[in-house]
PDB file of C-alpha atoms in Angstrom:
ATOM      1  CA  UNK Y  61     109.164 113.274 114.694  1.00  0.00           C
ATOM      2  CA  UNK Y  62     106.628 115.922 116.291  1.00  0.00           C
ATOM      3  CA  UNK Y  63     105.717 119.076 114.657  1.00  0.00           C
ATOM      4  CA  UNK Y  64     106.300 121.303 117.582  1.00  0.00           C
ATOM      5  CA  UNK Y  65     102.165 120.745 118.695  1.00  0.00           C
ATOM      6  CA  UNK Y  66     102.559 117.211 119.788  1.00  0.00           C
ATOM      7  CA  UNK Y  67      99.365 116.535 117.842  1.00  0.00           C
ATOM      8  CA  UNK Y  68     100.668 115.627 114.620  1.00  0.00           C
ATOM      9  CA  UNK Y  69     103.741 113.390 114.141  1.00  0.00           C
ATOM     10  CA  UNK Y  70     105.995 112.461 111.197  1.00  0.00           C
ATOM     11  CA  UNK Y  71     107.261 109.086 110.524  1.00  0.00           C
ATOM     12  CA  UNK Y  72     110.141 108.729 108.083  1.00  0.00           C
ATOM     13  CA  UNK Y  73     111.407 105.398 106.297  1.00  0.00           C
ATOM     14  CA  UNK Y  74     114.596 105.259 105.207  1.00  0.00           C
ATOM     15  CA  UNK Y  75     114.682 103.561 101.721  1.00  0.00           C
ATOM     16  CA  UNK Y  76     117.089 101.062 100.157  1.00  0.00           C
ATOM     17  CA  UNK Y  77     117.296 101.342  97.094  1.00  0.00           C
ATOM     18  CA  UNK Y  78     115.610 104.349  96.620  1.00  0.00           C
ATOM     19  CA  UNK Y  79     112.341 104.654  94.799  1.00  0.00           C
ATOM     20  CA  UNK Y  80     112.471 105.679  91.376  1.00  0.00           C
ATOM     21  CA  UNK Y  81     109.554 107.767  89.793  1.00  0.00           C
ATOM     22  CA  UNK Y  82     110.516 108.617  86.423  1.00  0.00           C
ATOM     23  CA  UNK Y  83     113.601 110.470  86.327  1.00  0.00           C
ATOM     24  CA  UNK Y  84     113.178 111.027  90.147  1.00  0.00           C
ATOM     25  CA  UNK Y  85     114.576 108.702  93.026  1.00  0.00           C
ATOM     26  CA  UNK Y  86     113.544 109.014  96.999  1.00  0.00           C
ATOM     27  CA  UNK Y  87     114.953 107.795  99.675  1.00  0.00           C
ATOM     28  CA  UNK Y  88     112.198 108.537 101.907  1.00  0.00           C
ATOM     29  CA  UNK Y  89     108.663 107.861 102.691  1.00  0.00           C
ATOM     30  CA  UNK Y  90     106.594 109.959 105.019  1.00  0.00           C
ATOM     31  CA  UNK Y  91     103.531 109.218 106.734  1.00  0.00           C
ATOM     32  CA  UNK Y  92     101.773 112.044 108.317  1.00  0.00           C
ATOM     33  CA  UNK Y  93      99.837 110.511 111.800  1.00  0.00           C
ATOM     34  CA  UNK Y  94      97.468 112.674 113.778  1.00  0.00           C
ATOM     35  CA  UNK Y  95      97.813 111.827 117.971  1.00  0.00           C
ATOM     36  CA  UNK Y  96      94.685 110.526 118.866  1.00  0.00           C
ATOM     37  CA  UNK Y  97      93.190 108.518 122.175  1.00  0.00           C
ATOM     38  CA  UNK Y  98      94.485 105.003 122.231  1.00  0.00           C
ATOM     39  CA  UNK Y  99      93.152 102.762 119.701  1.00  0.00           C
ATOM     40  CA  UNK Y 100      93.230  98.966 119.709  1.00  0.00           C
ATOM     41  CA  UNK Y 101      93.780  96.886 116.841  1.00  0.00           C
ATOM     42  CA  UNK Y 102      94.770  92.913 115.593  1.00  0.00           C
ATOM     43  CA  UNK Y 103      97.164  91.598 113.454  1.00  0.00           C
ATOM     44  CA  UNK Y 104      96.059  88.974 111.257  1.00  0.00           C
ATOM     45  CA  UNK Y 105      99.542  87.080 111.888  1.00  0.00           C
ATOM     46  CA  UNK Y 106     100.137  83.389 110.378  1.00  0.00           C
ATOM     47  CA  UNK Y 107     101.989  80.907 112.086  1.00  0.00           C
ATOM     48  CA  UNK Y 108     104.426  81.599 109.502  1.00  0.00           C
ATOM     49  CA  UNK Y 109     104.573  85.399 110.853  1.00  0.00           C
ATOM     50  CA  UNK Y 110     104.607  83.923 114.629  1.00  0.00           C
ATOM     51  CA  UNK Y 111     107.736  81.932 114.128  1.00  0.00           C
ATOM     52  CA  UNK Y 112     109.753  84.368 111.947  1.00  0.00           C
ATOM     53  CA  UNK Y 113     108.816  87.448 113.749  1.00  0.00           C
ATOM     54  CA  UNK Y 114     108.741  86.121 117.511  1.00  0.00           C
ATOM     55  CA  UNK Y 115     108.550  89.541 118.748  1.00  0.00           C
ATOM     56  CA  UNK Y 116     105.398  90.372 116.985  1.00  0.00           C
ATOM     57  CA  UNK Y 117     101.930  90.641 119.529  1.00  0.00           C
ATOM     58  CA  UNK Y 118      98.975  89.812 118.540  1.00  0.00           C
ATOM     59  CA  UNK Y 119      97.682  92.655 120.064  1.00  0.00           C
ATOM     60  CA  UNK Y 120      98.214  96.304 120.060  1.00  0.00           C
ATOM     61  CA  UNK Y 121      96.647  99.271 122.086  1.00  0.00           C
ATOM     62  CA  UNK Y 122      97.817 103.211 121.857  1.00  0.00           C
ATOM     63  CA  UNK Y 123      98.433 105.812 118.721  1.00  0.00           C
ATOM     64  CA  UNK Y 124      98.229 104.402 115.568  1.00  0.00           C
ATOM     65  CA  UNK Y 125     101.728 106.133 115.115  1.00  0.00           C
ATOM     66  CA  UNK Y 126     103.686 104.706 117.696  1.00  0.00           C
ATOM     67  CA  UNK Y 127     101.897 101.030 117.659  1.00  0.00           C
ATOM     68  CA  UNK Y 128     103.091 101.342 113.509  1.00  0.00           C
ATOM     69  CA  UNK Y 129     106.682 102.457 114.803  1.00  0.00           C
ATOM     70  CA  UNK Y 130     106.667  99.312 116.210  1.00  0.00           C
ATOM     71  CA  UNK Y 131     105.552  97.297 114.140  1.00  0.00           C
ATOM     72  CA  UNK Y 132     108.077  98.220 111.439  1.00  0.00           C
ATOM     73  CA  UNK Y 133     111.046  98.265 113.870  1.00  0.00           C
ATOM     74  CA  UNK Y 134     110.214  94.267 114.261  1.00  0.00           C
ATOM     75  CA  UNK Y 135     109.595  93.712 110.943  1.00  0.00           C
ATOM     76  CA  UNK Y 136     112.643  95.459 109.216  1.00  0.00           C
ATOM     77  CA  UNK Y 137     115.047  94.995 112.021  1.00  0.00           C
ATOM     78  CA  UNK Y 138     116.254  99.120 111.782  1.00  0.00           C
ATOM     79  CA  UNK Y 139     117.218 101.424 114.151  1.00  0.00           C
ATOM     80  CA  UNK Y 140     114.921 104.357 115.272  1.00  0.00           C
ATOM     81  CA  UNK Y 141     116.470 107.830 115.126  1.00  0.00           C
ATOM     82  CA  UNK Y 142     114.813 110.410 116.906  1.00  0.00           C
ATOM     83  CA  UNK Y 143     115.025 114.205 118.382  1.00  0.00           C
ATOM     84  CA  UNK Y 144     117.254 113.852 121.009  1.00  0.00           C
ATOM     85  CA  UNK Y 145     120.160 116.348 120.755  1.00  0.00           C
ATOM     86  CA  UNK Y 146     118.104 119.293 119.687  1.00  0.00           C
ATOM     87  CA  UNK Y 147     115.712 121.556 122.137  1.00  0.00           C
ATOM     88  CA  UNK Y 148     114.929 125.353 121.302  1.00  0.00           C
ATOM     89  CA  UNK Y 149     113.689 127.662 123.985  1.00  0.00           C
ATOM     90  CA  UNK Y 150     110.123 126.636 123.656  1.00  0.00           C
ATOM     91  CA  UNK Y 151     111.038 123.379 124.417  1.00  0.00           C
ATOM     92  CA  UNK Y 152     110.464 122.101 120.255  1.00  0.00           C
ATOM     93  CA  UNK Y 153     113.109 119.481 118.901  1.00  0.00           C
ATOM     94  CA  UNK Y 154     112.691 121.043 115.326  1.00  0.00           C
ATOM     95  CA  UNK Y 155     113.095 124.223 113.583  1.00  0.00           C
ATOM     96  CA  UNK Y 156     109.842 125.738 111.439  1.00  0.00           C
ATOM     97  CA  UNK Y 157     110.605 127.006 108.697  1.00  0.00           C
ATOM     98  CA  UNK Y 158     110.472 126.900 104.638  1.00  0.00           C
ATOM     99  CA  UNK Y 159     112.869 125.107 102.273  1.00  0.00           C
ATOM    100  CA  UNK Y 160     111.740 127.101  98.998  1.00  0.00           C
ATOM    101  CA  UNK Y 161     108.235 126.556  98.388  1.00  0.00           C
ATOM    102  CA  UNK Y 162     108.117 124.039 100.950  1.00  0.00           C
ATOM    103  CA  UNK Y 163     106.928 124.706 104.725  1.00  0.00           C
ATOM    104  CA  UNK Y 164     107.888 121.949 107.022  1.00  0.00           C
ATOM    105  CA  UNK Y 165     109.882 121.268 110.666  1.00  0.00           C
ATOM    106  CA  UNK Y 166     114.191 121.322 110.414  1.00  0.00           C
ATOM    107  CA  UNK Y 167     115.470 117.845 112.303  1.00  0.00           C
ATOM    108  CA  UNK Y 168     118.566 118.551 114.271  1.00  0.00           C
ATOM    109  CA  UNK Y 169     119.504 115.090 114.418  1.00  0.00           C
ATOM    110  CA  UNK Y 170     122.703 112.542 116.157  1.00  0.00           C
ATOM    111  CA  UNK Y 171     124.672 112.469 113.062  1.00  0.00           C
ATOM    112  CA  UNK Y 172     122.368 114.636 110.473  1.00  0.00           C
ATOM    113  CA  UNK Y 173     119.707 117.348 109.697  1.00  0.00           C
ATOM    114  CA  UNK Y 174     116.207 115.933 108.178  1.00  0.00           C
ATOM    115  CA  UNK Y 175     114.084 118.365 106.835  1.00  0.00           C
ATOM    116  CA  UNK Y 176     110.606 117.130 106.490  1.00  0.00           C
ATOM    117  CA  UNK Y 177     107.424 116.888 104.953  1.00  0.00           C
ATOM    118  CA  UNK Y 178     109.695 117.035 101.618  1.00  0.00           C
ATOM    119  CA  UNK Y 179     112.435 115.251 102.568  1.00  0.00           C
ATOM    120  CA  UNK Y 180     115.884 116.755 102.303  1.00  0.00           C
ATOM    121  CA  UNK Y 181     118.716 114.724 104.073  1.00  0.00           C
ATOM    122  CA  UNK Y 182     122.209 115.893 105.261  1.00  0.00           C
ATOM    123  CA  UNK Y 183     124.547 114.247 106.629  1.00  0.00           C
ATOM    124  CA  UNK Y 184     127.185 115.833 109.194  1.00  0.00           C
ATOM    125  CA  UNK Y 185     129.966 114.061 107.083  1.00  0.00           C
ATOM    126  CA  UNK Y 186     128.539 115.955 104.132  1.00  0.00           C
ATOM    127  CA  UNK Y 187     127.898 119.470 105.565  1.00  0.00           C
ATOM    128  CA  UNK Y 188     131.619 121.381 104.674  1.00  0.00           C
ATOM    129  CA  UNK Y 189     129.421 124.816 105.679  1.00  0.00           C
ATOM    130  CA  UNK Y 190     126.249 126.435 107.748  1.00  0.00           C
ATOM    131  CA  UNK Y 191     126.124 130.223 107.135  1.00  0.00           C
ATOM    132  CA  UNK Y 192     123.615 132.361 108.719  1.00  0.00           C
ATOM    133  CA  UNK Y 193     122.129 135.426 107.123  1.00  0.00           C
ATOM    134  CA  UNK Y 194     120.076 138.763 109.033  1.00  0.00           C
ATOM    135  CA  UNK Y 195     120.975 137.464 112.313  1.00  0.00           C
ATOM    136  CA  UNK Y 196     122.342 140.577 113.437  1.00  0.00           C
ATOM    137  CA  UNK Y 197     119.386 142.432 112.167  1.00  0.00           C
ATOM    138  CA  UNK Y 198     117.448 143.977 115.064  1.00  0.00           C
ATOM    139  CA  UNK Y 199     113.706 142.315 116.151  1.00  0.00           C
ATOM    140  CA  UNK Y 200     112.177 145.594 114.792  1.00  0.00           C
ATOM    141  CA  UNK Y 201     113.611 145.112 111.323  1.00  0.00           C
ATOM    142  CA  UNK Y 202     113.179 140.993 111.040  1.00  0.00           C
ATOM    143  CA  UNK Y 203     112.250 138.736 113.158  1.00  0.00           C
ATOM    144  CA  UNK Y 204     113.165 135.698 111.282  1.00  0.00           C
ATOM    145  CA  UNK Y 205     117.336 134.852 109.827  1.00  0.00           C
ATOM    146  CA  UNK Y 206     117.954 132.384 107.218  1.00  0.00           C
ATOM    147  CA  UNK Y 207     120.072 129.656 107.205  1.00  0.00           C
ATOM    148  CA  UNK Y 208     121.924 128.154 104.552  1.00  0.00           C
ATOM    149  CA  UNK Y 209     123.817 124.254 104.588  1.00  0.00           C
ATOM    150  CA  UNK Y 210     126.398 123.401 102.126  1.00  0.00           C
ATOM    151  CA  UNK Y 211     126.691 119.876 101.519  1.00  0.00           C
ATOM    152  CA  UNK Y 212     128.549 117.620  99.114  1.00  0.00           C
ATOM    153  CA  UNK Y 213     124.813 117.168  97.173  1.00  0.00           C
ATOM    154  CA  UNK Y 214     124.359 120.625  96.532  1.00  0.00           C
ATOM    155  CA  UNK Y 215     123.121 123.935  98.625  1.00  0.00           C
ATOM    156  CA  UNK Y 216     119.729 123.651 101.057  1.00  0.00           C
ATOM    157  CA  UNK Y 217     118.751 127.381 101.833  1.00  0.00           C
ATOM    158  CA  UNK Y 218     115.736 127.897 104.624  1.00  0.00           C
ATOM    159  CA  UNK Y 219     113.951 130.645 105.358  1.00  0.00           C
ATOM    160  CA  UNK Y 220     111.492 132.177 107.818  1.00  0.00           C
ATOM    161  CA  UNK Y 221     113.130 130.483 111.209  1.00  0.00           C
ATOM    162  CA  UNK Y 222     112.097 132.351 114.559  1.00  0.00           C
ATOM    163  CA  UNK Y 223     115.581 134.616 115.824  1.00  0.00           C
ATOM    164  CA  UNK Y 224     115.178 133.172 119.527  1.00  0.00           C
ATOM    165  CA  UNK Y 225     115.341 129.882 117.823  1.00  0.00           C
ATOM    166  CA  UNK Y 226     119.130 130.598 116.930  1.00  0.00           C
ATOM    167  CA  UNK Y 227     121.543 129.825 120.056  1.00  0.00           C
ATOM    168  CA  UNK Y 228     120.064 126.443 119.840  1.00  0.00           C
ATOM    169  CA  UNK Y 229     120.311 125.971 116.732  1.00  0.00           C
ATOM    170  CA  UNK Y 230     124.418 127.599 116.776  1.00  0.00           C
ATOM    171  CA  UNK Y 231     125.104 125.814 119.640  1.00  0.00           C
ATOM    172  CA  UNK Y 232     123.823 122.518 117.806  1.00  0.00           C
ATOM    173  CA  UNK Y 233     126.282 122.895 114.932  1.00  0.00           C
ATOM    174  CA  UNK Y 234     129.339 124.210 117.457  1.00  0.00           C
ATOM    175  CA  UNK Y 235     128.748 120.702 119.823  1.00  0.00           C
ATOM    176  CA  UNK Y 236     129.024 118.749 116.443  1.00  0.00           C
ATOM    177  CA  UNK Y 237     131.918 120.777 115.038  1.00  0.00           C
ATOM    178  CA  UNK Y 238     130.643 121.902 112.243  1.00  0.00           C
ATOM    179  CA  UNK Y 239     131.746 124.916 110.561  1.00  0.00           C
ATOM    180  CA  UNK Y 240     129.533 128.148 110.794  1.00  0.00           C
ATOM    181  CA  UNK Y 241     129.235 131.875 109.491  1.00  0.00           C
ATOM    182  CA  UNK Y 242     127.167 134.706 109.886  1.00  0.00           C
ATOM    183  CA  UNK Y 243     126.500 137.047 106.860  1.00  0.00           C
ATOM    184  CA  UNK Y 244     126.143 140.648 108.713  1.00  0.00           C
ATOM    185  CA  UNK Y 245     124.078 143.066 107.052  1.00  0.00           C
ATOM    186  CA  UNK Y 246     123.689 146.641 108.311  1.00  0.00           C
ATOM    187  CA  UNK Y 247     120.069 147.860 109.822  1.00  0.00           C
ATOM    188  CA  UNK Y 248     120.723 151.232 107.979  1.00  0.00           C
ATOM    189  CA  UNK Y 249     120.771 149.451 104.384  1.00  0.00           C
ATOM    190  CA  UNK Y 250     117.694 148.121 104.983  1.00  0.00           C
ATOM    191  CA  UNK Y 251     115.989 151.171 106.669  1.00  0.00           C
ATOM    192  CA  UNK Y 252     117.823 152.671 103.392  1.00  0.00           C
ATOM    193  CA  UNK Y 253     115.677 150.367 101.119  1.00  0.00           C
ATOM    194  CA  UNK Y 254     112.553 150.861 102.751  1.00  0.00           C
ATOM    195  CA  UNK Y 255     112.868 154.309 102.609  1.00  0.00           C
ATOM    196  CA  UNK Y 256     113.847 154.209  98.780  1.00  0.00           C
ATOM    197  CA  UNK Y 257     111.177 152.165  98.002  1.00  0.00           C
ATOM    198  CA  UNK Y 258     108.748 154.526  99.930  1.00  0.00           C
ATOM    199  CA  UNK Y 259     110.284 157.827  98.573  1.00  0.00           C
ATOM    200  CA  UNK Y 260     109.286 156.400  94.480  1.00  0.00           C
ATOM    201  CA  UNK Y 261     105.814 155.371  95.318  1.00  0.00           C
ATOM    202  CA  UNK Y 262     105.159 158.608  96.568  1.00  0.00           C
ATOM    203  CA  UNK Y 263     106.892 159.842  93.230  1.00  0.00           C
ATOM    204  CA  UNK Y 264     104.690 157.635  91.132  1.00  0.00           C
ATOM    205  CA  UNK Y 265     101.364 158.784  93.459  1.00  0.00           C
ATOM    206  CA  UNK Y 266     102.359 162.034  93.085  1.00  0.00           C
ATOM    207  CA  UNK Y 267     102.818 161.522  89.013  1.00  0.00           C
ATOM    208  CA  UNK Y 268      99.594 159.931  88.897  1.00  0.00           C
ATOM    209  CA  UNK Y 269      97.830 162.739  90.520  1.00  0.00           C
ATOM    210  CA  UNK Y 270      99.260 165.425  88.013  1.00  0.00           C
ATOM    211  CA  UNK Y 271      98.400 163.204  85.022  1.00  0.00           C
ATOM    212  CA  UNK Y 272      94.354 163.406  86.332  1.00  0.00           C
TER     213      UNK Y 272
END
């Protein structure tokens, strides 16, 4: 998976039975790989590896990323999943964006969402709700909306998304029937806040100054 620069890419393996780290399990491991001129490298490959993994070349030349995709694929016999029935307006196959204290890139995916570098996984056949919240907000006021998924695991909130980045990303969930709302929050209550907030600091300035 590229993060939107096509310099760095993210390479996620699916885990079976997870990986357990004290009271923690994941199902994931992700390798971070940096694009880079071709490189060429050699496996050290018995004749034991030759026979059982026929498809195996001696040889490889490219990324390291995309010679190590393929090396796995052989040597695990899995499918690769990858960005296909996403695109924003930029032309990115992920959304950027924060999943608590977590930055990272949202996967639209075939049949799921994969948020990564801390892998969070959802399934469409777990997702019962996507709402949307200050999408109707105007640029001026934000210029990011939040999105929040409701799965059968639990709730996955993230934040910070760019607004032109949200057809796409509606349009994704409509062509893969999945149900959606938008939370609709009035420009006035939040020029209302701001202007609150502004109206007691100059209260507490003005406080301050008598006190001197």
């Amino acid at each position: 998976f590229d993060q939107n620069d096509n310099k760095e890419y993210f390479l996620a393996l699916n885990v079976d039975p997870s990986i357990r780290q004290g009271q923690t399990r994941y199902s994931f491991i992700v390798i971070n790989f940096y694009e880079v001129e071709e490189e060429e490298f050699t496996l050290n490959l018995t004749e034991e590896d030759k026979i059982k993994h026929k498809d195996l070349q001696a040889e490889y030349t490219g990324p390291v990323g995309s010679s190590f995709l393929k090396i796995m694929k052989i040597l695990t016999n899995s499918k690769v999943f990858t960005t296909k029935d996403f695109v924003t307006k930029e032309g990115n196959r992920s959304l950027k964006c924060a999943s608590k204290a977590y930055e990272g890139y949202l996967y639209p995916l075939s049949k799921s969402l994969l948020f990564l570098p801390k892998a969070i996984y959802m399934p469409h056949g777990d997702i019962s709700l996507v709402e949307f919240s200050r999408v109707n907000l105007s640029v001026l006021t934000a210029k990011t909306f939040d999105m929040k998924i409701f799965t059968s695991e639990g709730q996955f909130t993230f934040n910070s998304i760019q607004k032109e980045d949200f057809g796409p990303i509606e349009r994704y969930f409509s062509e893969h029937n999945i149900n959606v709302r938008s939370e609709v929050i009035d420009d006035q209550d939040e020029y209302s806040e701001e202007e609150d907030e502004e109206d007691t600091t100059d209260i507490m300035n003005t406080s301050d100054g008598e006190e001197d």
